[in-house]
């Protein structure tokens, strides 16, 4: 008897029929492969979900067992929630010795954080110019989770720390506070810093590779294994980060100190603090090197100096005036000691018999500033000079500042091999050379050069009675570089008019920028003189810095007007 043939689509071996789609049509090989892949994906997804759930459960269990869960973490932005005072006093690390074996709370930021092991992390914390080592160690009261969190806080994050101050057996080399460390009990991040940063603050602590005048935009690599030297341009382009460096903080603490000392000394001498206009309706002092700006519907100019106004105030019966303010010079000078905007320390005063009375006040002023910088700002000075090595600034005694006639300075330079005429202006290299000669001969880094040639001074400078080609004018120098220019001023309208017309180039005494100035002397003005210091130069030469831009928070030069 013959067996019936198998039905269409049925297996002759008794296997299960092949898979079909919803319409009963057998699936193709490609469709079968896709079906298999989808199945595998679903299985992997389910496995991953199960793993993630297990991790969450494990973390939840760990969190539940975290004895420090209330003692660390990231805080909401201050101001974003209702304020609830903690009444916890905050301390200053500069007084850390007062808190030995005591628990303190303080705000700081992270210079460095690292996990040493699952139970130990170290942080370098900074507050102002002070740095301290902090330890986070796991114990029955401090969890491994807190150790891990603390050691992973990003550099430059702002944190609030509570910890116990402990004296160490061996001095800590990596922090400015050598004899104490903080044993952290609580740590909260107030503001988290993004990473990576365009400039590492620790790179800004290293000295510049050069004077920084060039156009380098990339870090300059040093020898193998060493960190790169970051150029000044890179630092200035990221100035907010650059200014965080302890060296930069010290520079500007000292700069602030020079201003305070300037006012302190002159106030005791009876000087009145003034504030003169910086927007002028017409270019003054000959009109050269001024910045023009649009002032409503007409042009105006930024002041080159407060000179005219200082003198007009002397004519107004103010006997002694001083000012600290911005000065604008449109000079295309791309050197290490020039800025287009700098801070001027200016003074003007009536004198009794001779303009050397003014020189004496200026010299004693600078001696006071130098001596008080050494006394009051030694910490900051030493910190900067530890990177920018410079010889100690040598000072003369009061009344013994070397006053060198210009003709004698020319003679000293000639004897040392320089070639220059009797009435030639000194170049920067010649000024530095003279500074070395003066230091060798007189033992002083600070000196005055007196009786400059009339032709190289402003038109309002009083001519010298000793030589019609010289003038009653002077410059003051630090380490052979000019910091101050001053003179006896012409206080007679007729003589001033004559000298302005004879000046090269001539100046119109009845011009828009000079008429009021000249006429102020028609009604009687006492003999007077003064000087103007460049604040940034004083700081630069005191500290031995290679570039004046380091002494301006946000410097302006021919190529830079941002940030």
CSV table of N, CA, C and O in Angstrom, one decimal, residues 93 96 106-114 122-136 150 153-154 156-163 165 174-177 181-184 186-187 246:
chain,number,residue,atom,x,y,z
A,93,UNK,N,43.0,81.2,56.9
A,93,UNK,CA,44.2,80.3,57.1
A,93,UNK,C,45.5,81.0,57.5
A,93,UNK,O,46.4,80.3,57.9
A,96,UNK,N,46.3,80.1,61.0
A,96,UNK,CA,46.0,78.7,61.3
A,96,UNK,C,46.6,78.2,62.6
A,96,UNK,O,46.1,77.3,63.2
A,106,UNK,N,36.2,76.7,56.7
A,106,UNK,CA,36.7,77.8,55.8
A,106,UNK,C,36.4,77.5,54.4
A,106,UNK,O,36.2,76.4,54.0
A,107,UNK,N,36.2,78.6,53.6
A,107,UNK,CA,36.1,78.5,52.1
A,107,UNK,C,37.5,78.5,51.5
A,107,UNK,O,38.4,79.3,52.0
A,108,UNK,N,37.7,77.8,50.5
A,108,UNK,CA,38.9,77.7,49.8
A,108,UNK,C,38.7,77.2,48.4
A,108,UNK,O,37.5,77.0,48.0
A,109,UNK,N,39.7,77.0,47.6
A,109,UNK,CA,39.6,76.3,46.3
A,109,UNK,C,40.7,75.3,46.2
A,109,UNK,O,41.7,75.3,46.8
A,110,UNK,N,40.4,74.4,45.3
A,110,UNK,CA,41.2,73.2,45.2
A,110,UNK,C,42.4,73.4,44.2
A,110,UNK,O,42.1,73.7,43.0
A,111,UNK,N,43.6,73.3,44.7
A,111,UNK,CA,44.7,73.4,43.8
A,111,UNK,C,45.0,72.0,43.2
A,111,UNK,O,45.4,71.9,42.0
A,112,UNK,N,44.8,71.0,44.0
A,112,UNK,CA,45.0,69.6,43.5
A,112,UNK,C,44.3,68.7,44.4
A,112,UNK,O,44.2,68.9,45.6
A,113,UNK,N,43.8,67.6,43.8
A,113,UNK,CA,43.1,66.6,44.6
A,113,UNK,C,43.5,65.2,44.0
A,113,UNK,O,43.5,65.0,42.8
A,114,UNK,N,43.8,64.3,44.9
A,114,UNK,CA,44.2,62.9,44.4
A,114,UNK,C,43.7,61.9,45.4
A,114,UNK,O,43.8,62.1,46.6
A,122,UNK,N,44.3,63.0,49.3
A,122,UNK,CA,45.0,64.2,49.7
A,122,UNK,C,44.5,65.4,48.8
A,122,UNK,O,44.3,65.2,47.6
A,123,UNK,N,44.4,66.5,49.4
A,123,UNK,CA,44.0,67.7,48.6
A,123,UNK,C,45.0,68.9,49.0
A,123,UNK,O,45.4,69.0,50.2
A,124,UNK,N,45.3,69.7,48.0
A,124,UNK,CA,46.0,70.9,48.3
A,124,UNK,C,45.0,72.0,48.2
A,124,UNK,O,44.4,72.2,47.1
A,125,UNK,N,44.8,72.8,49.2
A,125,UNK,CA,43.7,73.8,49.3
A,125,UNK,C,44.4,75.2,49.4
A,125,UNK,O,45.4,75.4,50.0
A,126,UNK,N,43.7,76.2,48.7
A,126,UNK,CA,44.3,77.5,48.7
A,126,UNK,C,43.2,78.5,49.2
A,126,UNK,O,42.1,78.4,48.8
A,127,UNK,N,43.7,79.5,49.9
A,127,UNK,CA,42.9,80.6,50.4
A,127,UNK,C,43.8,81.8,50.3
A,127,UNK,O,44.7,81.9,51.1
A,128,UNK,N,43.5,82.8,49.4
A,128,UNK,CA,44.4,83.9,49.3
A,128,UNK,C,45.8,83.4,48.8
A,128,UNK,O,45.9,82.7,47.8
A,129,UNK,N,46.8,83.9,49.5
A,129,UNK,CA,48.2,83.4,49.2
A,129,UNK,C,48.6,82.2,49.9
A,129,UNK,O,49.7,81.7,49.8
A,130,UNK,N,47.7,81.7,50.8
A,130,UNK,CA,48.1,80.5,51.6
A,130,UNK,C,47.6,79.2,51.1
A,130,UNK,O,46.4,79.2,50.6
A,131,UNK,N,48.4,78.2,51.1
A,131,UNK,CA,48.0,76.9,50.7
A,131,UNK,C,48.3,75.9,51.9
A,131,UNK,O,49.2,76.1,52.6
A,132,UNK,N,47.4,74.9,52.0
A,132,UNK,CA,47.5,74.0,53.1
A,132,UNK,C,47.2,72.6,52.5
A,132,UNK,O,46.3,72.4,51.6
A,133,UNK,N,47.8,71.6,53.1
A,133,UNK,CA,47.5,70.2,52.7
A,133,UNK,C,46.3,69.7,53.6
A,133,UNK,O,46.3,70.0,54.8
A,134,UNK,N,45.4,69.0,52.9
A,134,UNK,CA,44.3,68.4,53.6
A,134,UNK,C,44.2,66.9,53.4
A,134,UNK,O,44.6,66.4,52.3
A,135,UNK,N,43.8,66.2,54.4
A,135,UNK,CA,43.7,64.7,54.4
A,135,UNK,C,42.3,64.3,54.6
A,135,UNK,O,41.6,64.8,55.5
A,136,UNK,N,41.8,63.3,53.8
A,136,UNK,CA,40.5,62.7,54.0
A,136,UNK,C,40.8,61.2,54.1
A,136,UNK,O,41.2,60.5,53.2
A,150,UNK,N,36.0,63.3,47.5
A,150,UNK,CA,36.9,64.3,47.8
A,150,UNK,C,38.1,64.3,46.9
A,150,UNK,O,38.6,65.4,46.5
A,153,UNK,N,37.4,65.9,43.2
A,153,UNK,CA,36.9,67.2,43.0
A,153,UNK,C,37.8,67.9,42.0
A,153,UNK,O,39.1,67.8,42.1
A,154,UNK,N,37.3,68.6,41.0
A,154,UNK,CA,38.1,69.1,39.9
A,154,UNK,C,38.9,70.3,40.4
A,154,UNK,O,38.5,71.1,41.3
A,156,UNK,N,40.5,73.9,40.9
A,156,UNK,CA,39.9,75.2,40.9
A,156,UNK,C,38.5,75.3,41.3
A,156,UNK,O,37.9,76.4,41.3
A,157,UNK,N,37.9,74.2,41.7
A,157,UNK,CA,36.5,74.2,42.3
A,157,UNK,C,36.6,74.9,43.6
A,157,UNK,O,37.5,74.8,44.4
A,158,UNK,N,35.5,75.7,43.9
A,158,UNK,CA,35.4,76.4,45.2
A,158,UNK,C,34.6,75.5,46.2
A,158,UNK,O,33.6,75.0,45.9
A,159,UNK,N,35.2,75.3,47.4
A,159,UNK,CA,34.6,74.3,48.3
A,159,UNK,C,34.6,75.0,49.7
A,159,UNK,O,35.3,76.0,50.0
A,160,UNK,N,33.7,74.4,50.6
A,160,UNK,CA,33.7,74.7,52.0
A,160,UNK,C,34.1,73.5,52.8
A,160,UNK,O,33.5,72.4,52.6
A,161,UNK,N,35.1,73.7,53.6
A,161,UNK,CA,35.7,72.5,54.3
A,161,UNK,C,35.5,72.7,55.8
A,161,UNK,O,35.7,73.9,56.3
A,162,UNK,N,35.2,71.7,56.5
A,162,UNK,CA,35.3,71.6,58.0
A,162,UNK,C,36.3,70.6,58.3
A,162,UNK,O,36.2,69.4,57.8
A,163,UNK,N,37.2,70.9,59.2
A,163,UNK,CA,38.2,69.9,59.6
A,163,UNK,C,39.0,70.3,60.8
A,163,UNK,O,38.8,71.4,61.3
A,165,UNK,N,42.6,71.1,62.7
A,165,UNK,CA,43.9,71.5,62.4
A,165,UNK,C,44.9,70.7,63.2
A,165,UNK,O,44.8,70.7,64.5
A,174,UNK,N,54.9,70.9,49.8
A,174,UNK,CA,54.0,71.2,48.7
A,174,UNK,C,53.0,72.3,49.0
A,174,UNK,O,52.2,72.7,48.2
A,175,UNK,N,53.1,72.9,50.2
A,175,UNK,CA,52.1,73.9,50.7
A,175,UNK,C,52.9,75.1,51.3
A,175,UNK,O,54.0,74.9,51.9
A,176,UNK,N,52.3,76.3,51.3
A,176,UNK,CA,53.0,77.4,52.0
A,176,UNK,C,52.9,77.3,53.5
A,176,UNK,O,53.7,77.8,54.2
A,177,UNK,N,51.8,76.6,54.0
A,177,UNK,CA,51.7,76.3,55.4
A,177,UNK,C,52.4,75.0,55.6
A,177,UNK,O,52.0,73.9,55.2
A,181,UNK,N,48.3,70.7,58.9
A,181,UNK,CA,47.5,70.1,57.9
A,181,UNK,C,46.0,70.1,58.4
A,181,UNK,O,45.8,70.1,59.6
A,182,UNK,N,45.1,69.9,57.5
A,182,UNK,CA,43.7,69.8,57.9
A,182,UNK,C,43.2,68.4,57.7
A,182,UNK,O,43.3,67.8,56.6
A,183,UNK,N,42.6,67.9,58.8
A,183,UNK,CA,42.0,66.5,58.7
A,183,UNK,C,40.5,66.8,58.5
A,183,UNK,O,39.7,67.2,59.4
A,184,UNK,N,40.1,66.6,57.3
A,184,UNK,CA,38.7,66.9,56.8
A,184,UNK,C,37.6,66.0,57.4
A,184,UNK,O,37.8,64.8,57.4
A,186,UNK,N,34.1,67.4,56.9
A,186,UNK,CA,33.0,67.7,55.9
A,186,UNK,C,33.6,68.5,54.8
A,186,UNK,O,34.5,69.3,54.9
A,187,UNK,N,33.1,68.2,53.6
A,187,UNK,CA,33.5,68.9,52.4
A,187,UNK,C,32.4,69.0,51.4
A,187,UNK,O,31.8,68.0,51.0
A,246,UNK,N,49.4,82.8,42.5
A,246,UNK,CA,49.8,83.5,43.7
A,246,UNK,C,50.8,84.6,43.3
A,246,UNK,O,50.8,85.7,44.0
